[in-house]
Structures are given as structure tokens and as C-alpha cells.
PDB file of C-alpha atoms in Angstrom:
ATOM      1  CA  UNK A 196      -8.160 -55.122  82.854  1.00 37.00           C
ATOM      2  CA  UNK A 197      -5.291 -54.776  80.451  1.00 41.00           C
ATOM      3  CA  UNK A 198      -5.355 -51.460  78.299  1.00 42.00           C
ATOM      4  CA  UNK A 199      -4.930 -52.257  74.565  1.00 44.00           C
ATOM      5  CA  UNK A 200      -6.267 -49.951  71.745  1.00 41.00           C
ATOM      6  CA  UNK A 201      -6.070 -49.648  68.032  1.00 45.00           C
ATOM      7  CA  UNK A 202      -7.211 -46.365  66.451  1.00 40.00           C
ATOM      8  CA  UNK A 203     -10.736 -46.603  65.241  1.00 39.00           C
ATOM      9  CA  UNK A 204     -10.917 -46.828  61.684  1.00 38.00           C
ATOM     10  CA  UNK A 205     -11.654 -49.597  59.169  1.00 33.00           C
ATOM     11  CA  UNK A 206      -8.561 -51.810  60.048  1.00 34.00           C
ATOM     12  CA  UNK A 207      -8.935 -50.890  63.587  1.00 35.00           C
ATOM     13  CA  UNK A 208     -12.186 -52.720  64.129  1.00 32.00           C
ATOM     14  CA  UNK A 209     -12.190 -55.449  66.471  1.00 34.00           C
ATOM     15  CA  UNK A 210     -12.567 -58.843  65.391  1.00 32.00           C
ATOM     16  CA  UNK A 211     -13.491 -61.976  67.468  1.00 34.00           C
ATOM     17  CA  UNK A 212     -11.122 -64.982  67.004  1.00 34.00           C
ATOM     18  CA  UNK A 213     -12.901 -67.433  69.345  1.00 35.00           C
ATOM     19  CA  UNK A 214     -14.839 -66.215  72.236  1.00 35.00           C
ATOM     20  CA  UNK A 215     -15.557 -69.005  74.674  1.00 37.00           C
ATOM     21  CA  UNK A 216     -19.092 -70.140  76.203  1.00 39.00           C
ATOM     22  CA  UNK A 217     -19.953 -68.809  79.543  1.00 36.00           C
ATOM     23  CA  UNK A 218     -19.228 -71.921  80.998  1.00 36.00           C
ATOM     24  CA  UNK A 219     -15.614 -71.887  79.902  1.00 42.00           C
ATOM     25  CA  UNK A 220     -12.744 -70.073  81.700  1.00 48.00           C
ATOM     26  CA  UNK A 221     -11.437 -68.220  78.600  1.00 57.00           C
ATOM     27  CA  UNK A 222     -11.987 -65.746  75.993  1.00 67.00           C
ATOM     28  CA  UNK A 223      -9.882 -64.119  73.268  1.00 71.00           C
ATOM     29  CA  UNK A 224     -10.459 -61.291  70.840  1.00 77.00           C
ATOM     30  CA  UNK A 225      -8.210 -59.469  68.495  1.00 78.00           C
ATOM     31  CA  UNK A 226      -7.835 -55.923  66.870  1.00 80.00           C
ATOM     32  CA  UNK A 227      -5.780 -55.088  63.942  1.00 79.00           C
ATOM     33  CA  UNK A 228      -4.365 -51.718  62.228  1.00 82.00           C
ATOM     34  CA  UNK A 229      -2.650 -51.307  58.976  1.00 79.00           C
ATOM     35  CA  UNK A 230      -4.199 -52.436  55.653  1.00 85.00           C
ATOM     36  CA  UNK A 231      -8.026 -52.835  56.394  1.00 85.00           C
ATOM     37  CA  UNK A 232      -8.425 -56.007  54.246  1.00 89.00           C
ATOM     38  CA  UNK A 233      -5.110 -57.800  55.590  1.00 91.00           C
ATOM     39  CA  UNK A 234      -6.208 -57.466  59.034  1.00 89.00           C
ATOM     40  CA  UNK A 235      -9.565 -58.459  58.659  1.00 89.00           C
ATOM     41  CA  UNK A 236      -8.938 -61.380  56.406  1.00 91.00           C
ATOM     42  CA  UNK A 237      -6.163 -62.445  58.520  1.00 91.00           C
ATOM     43  CA  UNK A 238      -8.443 -62.444  61.579  1.00 90.00           C
ATOM     44  CA  UNK A 239     -11.059 -64.248  59.890  1.00 90.00           C
ATOM     45  CA  UNK A 240      -8.616 -66.952  58.801  1.00 91.00           C
ATOM     46  CA  UNK A 241      -7.467 -67.427  62.320  1.00 90.00           C
ATOM     47  CA  UNK A 242     -11.078 -67.543  63.802  1.00 90.00           C
ATOM     48  CA  UNK A 243     -11.695 -70.382  61.351  1.00 91.00           C
ATOM     49  CA  UNK A 244      -8.625 -72.169  62.329  1.00 90.00           C
ATOM     50  CA  UNK A 245      -9.558 -71.937  65.852  1.00 91.00           C
ATOM     51  CA  UNK A 246     -12.971 -73.396  65.230  1.00 91.00           C
ATOM     52  CA  UNK A 247     -11.455 -76.400  63.520  1.00 93.00           C
ATOM     53  CA  UNK A 248      -8.875 -76.533  66.296  1.00 92.00           C
ATOM     54  CA  UNK A 249     -11.240 -76.719  69.028  1.00 91.00           C
ATOM     55  CA  UNK A 250     -13.379 -79.436  67.092  1.00 93.00           C
ATOM     56  CA  UNK A 251     -10.229 -81.549  66.582  1.00 94.00           C
ATOM     57  CA  UNK A 252      -8.999 -81.097  70.066  1.00 93.00           C
ATOM     58  CA  UNK A 253     -12.216 -81.322  72.036  1.00 92.00           C
ATOM     59  CA  UNK A 254     -11.296 -78.255  73.910  1.00 90.00           C
ATOM     60  CA  UNK A 255     -10.901 -74.453  73.712  1.00 87.00           C
ATOM     61  CA  UNK A 256      -7.863 -72.982  72.277  1.00 89.00           C
ATOM     62  CA  UNK A 257      -5.638 -70.653  74.809  1.00 91.00           C
ATOM     63  CA  UNK A 258      -4.722 -67.397  73.815  1.00 92.00           C
ATOM     64  CA  UNK A 259      -1.084 -68.524  73.289  1.00 93.00           C
ATOM     65  CA  UNK A 260      -2.581 -70.933  70.463  1.00 93.00           C
ATOM     66  CA  UNK A 261      -4.198 -68.153  68.810  1.00 92.00           C
ATOM     67  CA  UNK A 262      -1.064 -65.747  68.824  1.00 94.00           C
ATOM     68  CA  UNK A 263       0.942 -68.565  67.615  1.00 93.00           C
ATOM     69  CA  UNK A 264      -1.370 -69.477  64.591  1.00 92.00           C
ATOM     70  CA  UNK A 265      -1.331 -65.687  63.668  1.00 93.00           C
ATOM     71  CA  UNK A 266       2.250 -64.993  63.935  1.00 93.00           C
ATOM     72  CA  UNK A 267       3.075 -68.097  61.953  1.00 93.00           C
ATOM     73  CA  UNK A 268       0.747 -67.020  59.342  1.00 93.00           C
ATOM     74  CA  UNK A 269       2.366 -63.547  59.265  1.00 94.00           C
ATOM     75  CA  UNK A 270       5.970 -65.004  59.099  1.00 95.00           C
ATOM     76  CA  UNK A 271       4.772 -66.885  56.137  1.00 94.00           C
ATOM     77  CA  UNK A 272       4.535 -63.891  54.143  1.00 94.00           C
ATOM     78  CA  UNK A 273       7.473 -62.042  55.276  1.00 92.00           C
ATOM     79  CA  UNK A 274       5.514 -58.849  56.035  1.00 91.00           C
ATOM     80  CA  UNK A 275       3.438 -58.544  52.642  1.00 93.00           C
ATOM     81  CA  UNK A 276       0.554 -59.182  54.662  1.00 93.00           C
ATOM     82  CA  UNK A 277       0.329 -55.540  56.234  1.00 91.00           C
ATOM     83  CA  UNK A 278      -1.319 -56.394  59.642  1.00 91.00           C
ATOM     84  CA  UNK A 279      -0.485 -55.402  63.152  1.00 92.00           C
ATOM     85  CA  UNK A 280      -2.396 -57.179  65.532  1.00 92.00           C
ATOM     86  CA  UNK A 281      -3.259 -56.835  69.328  1.00 92.00           C
ATOM     87  CA  UNK A 282      -4.635 -60.276  70.526  1.00 92.00           C
ATOM     88  CA  UNK A 283      -5.891 -60.144  74.293  1.00 91.00           C
ATOM     89  CA  UNK A 284      -7.820 -62.860  76.169  1.00 90.00           C
ATOM     90  CA  UNK A 285      -8.371 -64.715  79.589  1.00 90.00           C
ATOM     91  CA  UNK A 286      -7.684 -68.494  79.728  1.00 89.00           C
ATOM     92  CA  UNK A 287      -6.719 -71.056  82.578  1.00 89.00           C
ATOM     93  CA  UNK A 288      -3.375 -69.252  82.859  1.00 89.00           C
ATOM     94  CA  UNK A 289      -4.808 -65.909  83.195  1.00 89.00           C
ATOM     95  CA  UNK A 290      -5.079 -62.636  81.297  1.00 90.00           C
ATOM     96  CA  UNK A 291      -2.657 -62.361  78.426  1.00 91.00           C
ATOM     97  CA  UNK A 292      -2.052 -59.559  75.811  1.00 92.00           C
ATOM     98  CA  UNK A 293       0.277 -59.901  72.658  1.00 94.00           C
ATOM     99  CA  UNK A 294       1.176 -57.630  70.112  1.00 92.00           C
ATOM    100  CA  UNK A 295       1.885 -58.913  66.714  1.00 94.00           C
ATOM    101  CA  UNK A 296       3.873 -57.370  63.966  1.00 93.00           C
ATOM    102  CA  UNK A 297       3.504 -57.818  60.280  1.00 93.00           C
ATOM    103  CA  UNK A 298       6.974 -59.933  59.766  1.00 94.00           C
ATOM    104  CA  UNK A 299       5.517 -62.387  62.592  1.00 94.00           C
ATOM    105  CA  UNK A 300       7.469 -61.263  65.448  1.00 94.00           C
ATOM    106  CA  UNK A 301       5.357 -60.809  68.679  1.00 94.00           C
ATOM    107  CA  UNK A 302       5.763 -59.313  72.224  1.00 93.00           C
ATOM    108  CA  UNK A 303       3.793 -59.996  75.281  1.00 93.00           C
ATOM    109  CA  UNK A 304       3.554 -56.872  77.449  1.00 91.00           C
ATOM    110  CA  UNK A 305       0.937 -55.342  79.993  1.00 92.00           C
ATOM    111  CA  UNK A 306      -0.027 -52.957  77.930  1.00 91.00           C
ATOM    112  CA  UNK A 307       0.079 -52.491  73.976  1.00 90.00           C
ATOM    113  CA  UNK A 308      -0.720 -50.151  71.084  1.00 90.00           C
ATOM    114  CA  UNK A 309      -0.367 -50.556  67.333  1.00 88.00           C
ATOM    115  CA  UNK A 310      -1.046 -48.608  64.110  1.00 86.00           C
ATOM    116  CA  UNK A 311       0.069 -45.290  62.900  1.00 85.00           C
ATOM    117  CA  UNK A 312      -0.912 -43.576  66.168  1.00 87.00           C
ATOM    118  CA  UNK A 313       1.084 -45.938  68.510  1.00 89.00           C
ATOM    119  CA  UNK A 314       3.882 -43.631  69.414  1.00 90.00           C
ATOM    120  CA  UNK A 315       1.501 -40.989  71.302  1.00 91.00           C
ATOM    121  CA  UNK A 316      -0.604 -43.901  72.710  1.00 91.00           C
ATOM    122  CA  UNK A 317       2.525 -45.722  73.994  1.00 92.00           C
ATOM    123  CA  UNK A 318       3.736 -42.405  75.611  1.00 92.00           C
ATOM    124  CA  UNK A 319       0.517 -41.942  77.687  1.00 93.00           C
ATOM    125  CA  UNK A 320       0.475 -45.625  78.514  1.00 93.00           C
ATOM    126  CA  UNK A 321       4.029 -45.737  79.640  1.00 93.00           C
ATOM    127  CA  UNK A 322       3.497 -42.874  81.681  1.00 94.00           C
ATOM    128  CA  UNK A 323       0.223 -43.726  83.522  1.00 93.00           C
ATOM    129  CA  UNK A 324      -0.097 -47.480  83.389  1.00 93.00           C
ATOM    130  CA  UNK A 325      -0.394 -49.127  86.912  1.00 92.00           C
ATOM    131  CA  UNK A 326      -0.783 -52.761  87.671  1.00 90.00           C
ATOM    132  CA  UNK A 327      -4.094 -54.018  88.746  1.00 89.00           C
ATOM    133  CA  UNK A 328      -6.020 -51.161  87.698  1.00 91.00           C
ATOM    134  CA  UNK A 329      -9.637 -50.999  88.046  1.00 91.00           C
ATOM    135  CA  UNK A 330     -11.930 -51.377  85.232  1.00 89.00           C
ATOM    136  CA  UNK A 331     -12.700 -47.621  85.228  1.00 91.00           C
ATOM    137  CA  UNK A 332      -9.277 -46.464  85.578  1.00 92.00           C
ATOM    138  CA  UNK A 333      -8.055 -48.679  82.808  1.00 91.00           C
ATOM    139  CA  UNK A 334     -11.141 -47.450  80.485  1.00 90.00           C
ATOM    140  CA  UNK A 335     -10.117 -43.995  81.302  1.00 92.00           C
ATOM    141  CA  UNK A 336      -6.181 -44.541  80.450  1.00 92.00           C
ATOM    142  CA  UNK A 337      -7.515 -46.389  77.203  1.00 91.00           C
ATOM    143  CA  UNK A 338      -9.541 -43.272  76.179  1.00 91.00           C
ATOM    144  CA  UNK A 339      -6.553 -41.003  76.984  1.00 92.00           C
ATOM    145  CA  UNK A 340      -4.142 -43.093  75.390  1.00 91.00           C
ATOM    146  CA  UNK A 341      -6.185 -43.323  71.924  1.00 90.00           C
ATOM    147  CA  UNK A 342      -7.353 -39.904  72.025  1.00 90.00           C
ATOM    148  CA  UNK A 343      -3.371 -39.043  71.987  1.00 90.00           C
ATOM    149  CA  UNK A 344      -2.891 -41.201  69.030  1.00 89.00           C
ATOM    150  CA  UNK A 345      -6.055 -39.727  67.122  1.00 88.00           C
ATOM    151  CA  UNK A 346      -4.808 -35.822  67.928  1.00 88.00           C
ATOM    152  CA  UNK A 347      -1.320 -36.877  66.789  1.00 85.00           C
ATOM    153  CA  UNK A 348      -2.077 -38.735  63.604  1.00 81.00           C
ATOM    154  CA  UNK A 349      -4.404 -37.607  60.707  1.00 75.00           C
ATOM    155  CA  UNK A 350      -5.114 -41.315  59.804  1.00 73.00           C
ATOM    156  CA  UNK A 351      -6.271 -42.576  63.381  1.00 77.00           C
ATOM    157  CA  UNK A 352     -10.274 -41.999  62.994  1.00 78.00           C
ATOM    158  CA  UNK A 353     -12.077 -39.908  65.248  1.00 81.00           C
ATOM    159  CA  UNK A 354     -13.794 -41.850  67.990  1.00 85.00           C
ATOM    160  CA  UNK A 355     -12.676 -44.277  70.581  1.00 88.00           C
ATOM    161  CA  UNK A 356     -13.937 -47.801  71.116  1.00 87.00           C
ATOM    162  CA  UNK A 357     -13.194 -50.596  73.814  1.00 88.00           C
ATOM    163  CA  UNK A 358     -13.450 -54.127  74.478  1.00 88.00           C
ATOM    164  CA  UNK A 359     -13.960 -55.465  77.964  1.00 89.00           C
ATOM    165  CA  UNK A 360     -12.450 -59.197  77.865  1.00 89.00           C
ATOM    166  CA  UNK A 361     -13.332 -61.542  81.097  1.00 86.00           C
ATOM    167  CA  UNK A 362     -13.307 -65.159  81.597  1.00 82.00           C
ATOM    168  CA  UNK A 363     -17.139 -64.795  80.944  1.00 84.00           C
ATOM    169  CA  UNK A 364     -16.947 -63.192  77.568  1.00 84.00           C
ATOM    170  CA  UNK A 365     -16.104 -60.177  75.539  1.00 86.00           C
ATOM    171  CA  UNK A 366     -18.058 -56.919  75.391  1.00 88.00           C
ATOM    172  CA  UNK A 367     -17.381 -54.333  72.788  1.00 87.00           C
ATOM    173  CA  UNK A 368     -18.141 -50.760  74.068  1.00 89.00           C
ATOM    174  CA  UNK A 369     -18.755 -48.440  71.160  1.00 87.00           C
ATOM    175  CA  UNK A 370     -17.879 -44.621  70.918  1.00 86.00           C
ATOM    176  CA  UNK A 371     -16.723 -44.303  74.396  1.00 86.00           C
ATOM    177  CA  UNK A 372     -15.375 -40.828  73.404  1.00 86.00           C
ATOM    178  CA  UNK A 373     -15.126 -38.713  70.181  1.00 85.00           C
ATOM    179  CA  UNK A 374     -12.249 -36.204  70.654  1.00 84.00           C
ATOM    180  CA  UNK A 375     -12.872 -34.763  66.998  1.00 77.00           C
ATOM    181  CA  UNK A 376     -16.086 -33.149  66.201  1.00 74.00           C
ATOM    182  CA  UNK A 377     -17.390 -32.992  62.566  1.00 70.00           C
ATOM    183  CA  UNK A 378     -16.528 -29.554  60.976  1.00 71.00           C
ATOM    184  CA  UNK A 379     -19.085 -27.288  59.874  1.00 76.00           C
ATOM    185  CA  UNK A 380     -18.983 -25.366  56.834  1.00 73.00           C
ATOM    186  CA  UNK A 381     -18.936 -21.725  57.491  1.00 73.00           C
ATOM    187  CA  UNK A 382     -20.615 -20.738  54.097  1.00 75.00           C
ATOM    188  CA  UNK A 383     -21.615 -22.047  50.882  1.00 76.00           C
ATOM    189  CA  UNK A 384     -19.705 -21.487  48.014  1.00 77.00           C
ATOM    190  CA  UNK A 385     -22.285 -21.587  44.950  1.00 82.00           C
ATOM    191  CA  UNK A 386     -21.436 -19.786  41.991  1.00 81.00           C
ATOM    192  CA  UNK A 387     -24.489 -18.828  39.731  1.00 84.00           C
ATOM    193  CA  UNK A 388     -24.537 -19.484  36.169  1.00 81.00           C
ATOM    194  CA  UNK A 389     -23.143 -16.748  33.940  1.00 80.00           C
ATOM    195  CA  UNK A 390     -20.962 -15.447  36.774  1.00 85.00           C
ATOM    196  CA  UNK A 391     -17.911 -15.797  34.761  1.00 86.00           C
ATOM    197  CA  UNK A 392     -17.762 -14.023  31.247  1.00 85.00           C
ATOM    198  CA  UNK A 393     -17.199 -16.170  28.181  1.00 84.00           C
ATOM    199  CA  UNK A 394     -14.791 -14.305  25.944  1.00 88.00           C
ATOM    200  CA  UNK A 395     -14.845 -16.405  23.041  1.00 90.00           C
ATOM    201  CA  UNK A 396     -16.484 -19.490  21.775  1.00 89.00           C
ATOM    202  CA  UNK A 397     -15.693 -21.831  18.878  1.00 92.00           C
ATOM    203  CA  UNK A 398     -17.608 -24.930  17.820  1.00 92.00           C
ATOM    204  CA  UNK A 399     -15.467 -27.318  15.422  1.00 91.00           C
ATOM    205  CA  UNK A 400     -17.858 -29.820  13.649  1.00 90.00           C
ATOM    206  CA  UNK A 401     -16.135 -33.330  13.305  1.00 88.00           C
ATOM    207  CA  UNK A 402     -16.346 -34.889  10.009  1.00 87.00           C
ATOM    208  CA  UNK A 403     -16.817 -38.414  10.044  1.00 86.00           C
ATOM    209  CA  UNK A 404     -16.489 -40.905   6.982  1.00 87.00           C
ATOM    210  CA  UNK A 405     -18.017 -44.580   7.320  1.00 85.00           C
ATOM    211  CA  UNK A 406     -15.249 -46.637   6.007  1.00 86.00           C
ATOM    212  CA  UNK A 407     -16.698 -50.289   6.689  1.00 87.00           C
ATOM    213  CA  UNK A 408     -19.878 -51.826   8.277  1.00 87.00           C
ATOM    214  CA  UNK A 409     -20.197 -55.081   9.375  1.00 88.00           C
ATOM    215  CA  UNK A 410     -23.447 -56.854  10.807  1.00 88.00           C
ATOM    216  CA  UNK A 411     -22.890 -60.190  12.437  1.00 85.00           C
ATOM    217  CA  UNK A 412     -26.119 -62.323  13.301  1.00 84.00           C
ATOM    218  CA  UNK A 413     -26.131 -63.474  17.059  1.00 80.00           C
ATOM    219  CA  UNK A 414     -27.005 -67.178  17.596  1.00 78.00           C
ATOM    220  CA  UNK A 415     -29.979 -67.325  20.024  1.00 73.00           C
ATOM    221  CA  UNK A 416     -30.566 -71.093  19.868  1.00 65.00           C
TER     222      UNK A 416
END
């Protein structure tokens, strides 16, 4: 399992691009950060294109194909589509993980983090990532990395989700951890009417004059 994360918020929600059926040897998913609408619509368009690609070729698209479709679209808009994406999946060539940037550039690495909290998350991943990690160890590392991003950034949400991708499919795990607890108000600040004294009060009537009046009949037939 490859650790990959995006801070949990609206643009960090995971979007399925083209999960293959259990009889196939591939499955791919995508999560995004940046502008919520851009990330969501970009992945929806990619999912639609992958469906058409599968119907046209008669075979499931590979992870590299999904990545190429996404980066070509992002490059076409020259960064005006503010979507930073992480594409992960398993196909006949093995597990793969890609990071795509808003301008269309990409990188293929064993671990990846995107979004406003990526610096803190990458610091944890670079320090503790090891090849061939077990599923439990990878999930623990993912929780630590995203928690670091959440605590170091005010816009990265408050809970940690994970997506486990295998050749049999993808499984989304919601709320593995919630490092930030909702704050409780210490008291109620309710001011009773009349607490603040009114020193003076002036009522100025408005003098209005009707200059013109027009009535127009509405045609109901």
C-alpha cells in the first residue's frame, strides 16, 4: 500500500475515476485539493472519458492512461483550473502513484501529498516511509502525515480518511482519526433587552409625493 493523502475537506474528497470489476487486475482512484469545484468536475470529466475509452477499446484503462487524460486537461487551461490531484491505482504493471499539479506537470513517487498542508505531511512521509510497508503500518503513517498537515494548516479540515486500493477494488475508510475536537463554548453571551441605555431617540417621518402612476394590463391569454 502506498501512503497518499489530501487533507479532508470538500476539495479533499476522494472521487472514483474508473474502478475495475473484481475480475480485472486493475483499479484506480483519484483525490484532489485546491478549488473544490475544479477538483470535483475535473475528476468527473476524467471518469466519463475513461468510461468512453473502455467502451471504445474494449479494455480497462491503466493508471497511466488516467493520469495522461488528467494532465492534458490541466495543461490545456494553464493553471486556471486550480486542481492538485493524486492518482493511485493498480493495473497489470503493478501499483502506481502519481501527483498532478494545476499546470499539468506530474511526478511519480512512492508517496505523495497535495494541498495546503502538504509541507507538514511530506515531512512525516519522508522521515518514516519505508518500501513494502504492511497495510497497518501504511495506514498509521497516513494518519500521522495528514494529522501533521491538519495541525499545521488552518484550511485542512479536522478528520482523516483513507482509501485502500488493491487489484480487487478500492475501499474508502472514513474518519480513521479526528485530531481536532469540536470546541465547546464556555458560556452564553446573551444580552437582555434594555441592558444598554438609550440616551436619545429621534423619529424623522418621510414626506413622499406621488408624481406618476401607470397601470399596465397583463395579457393572460
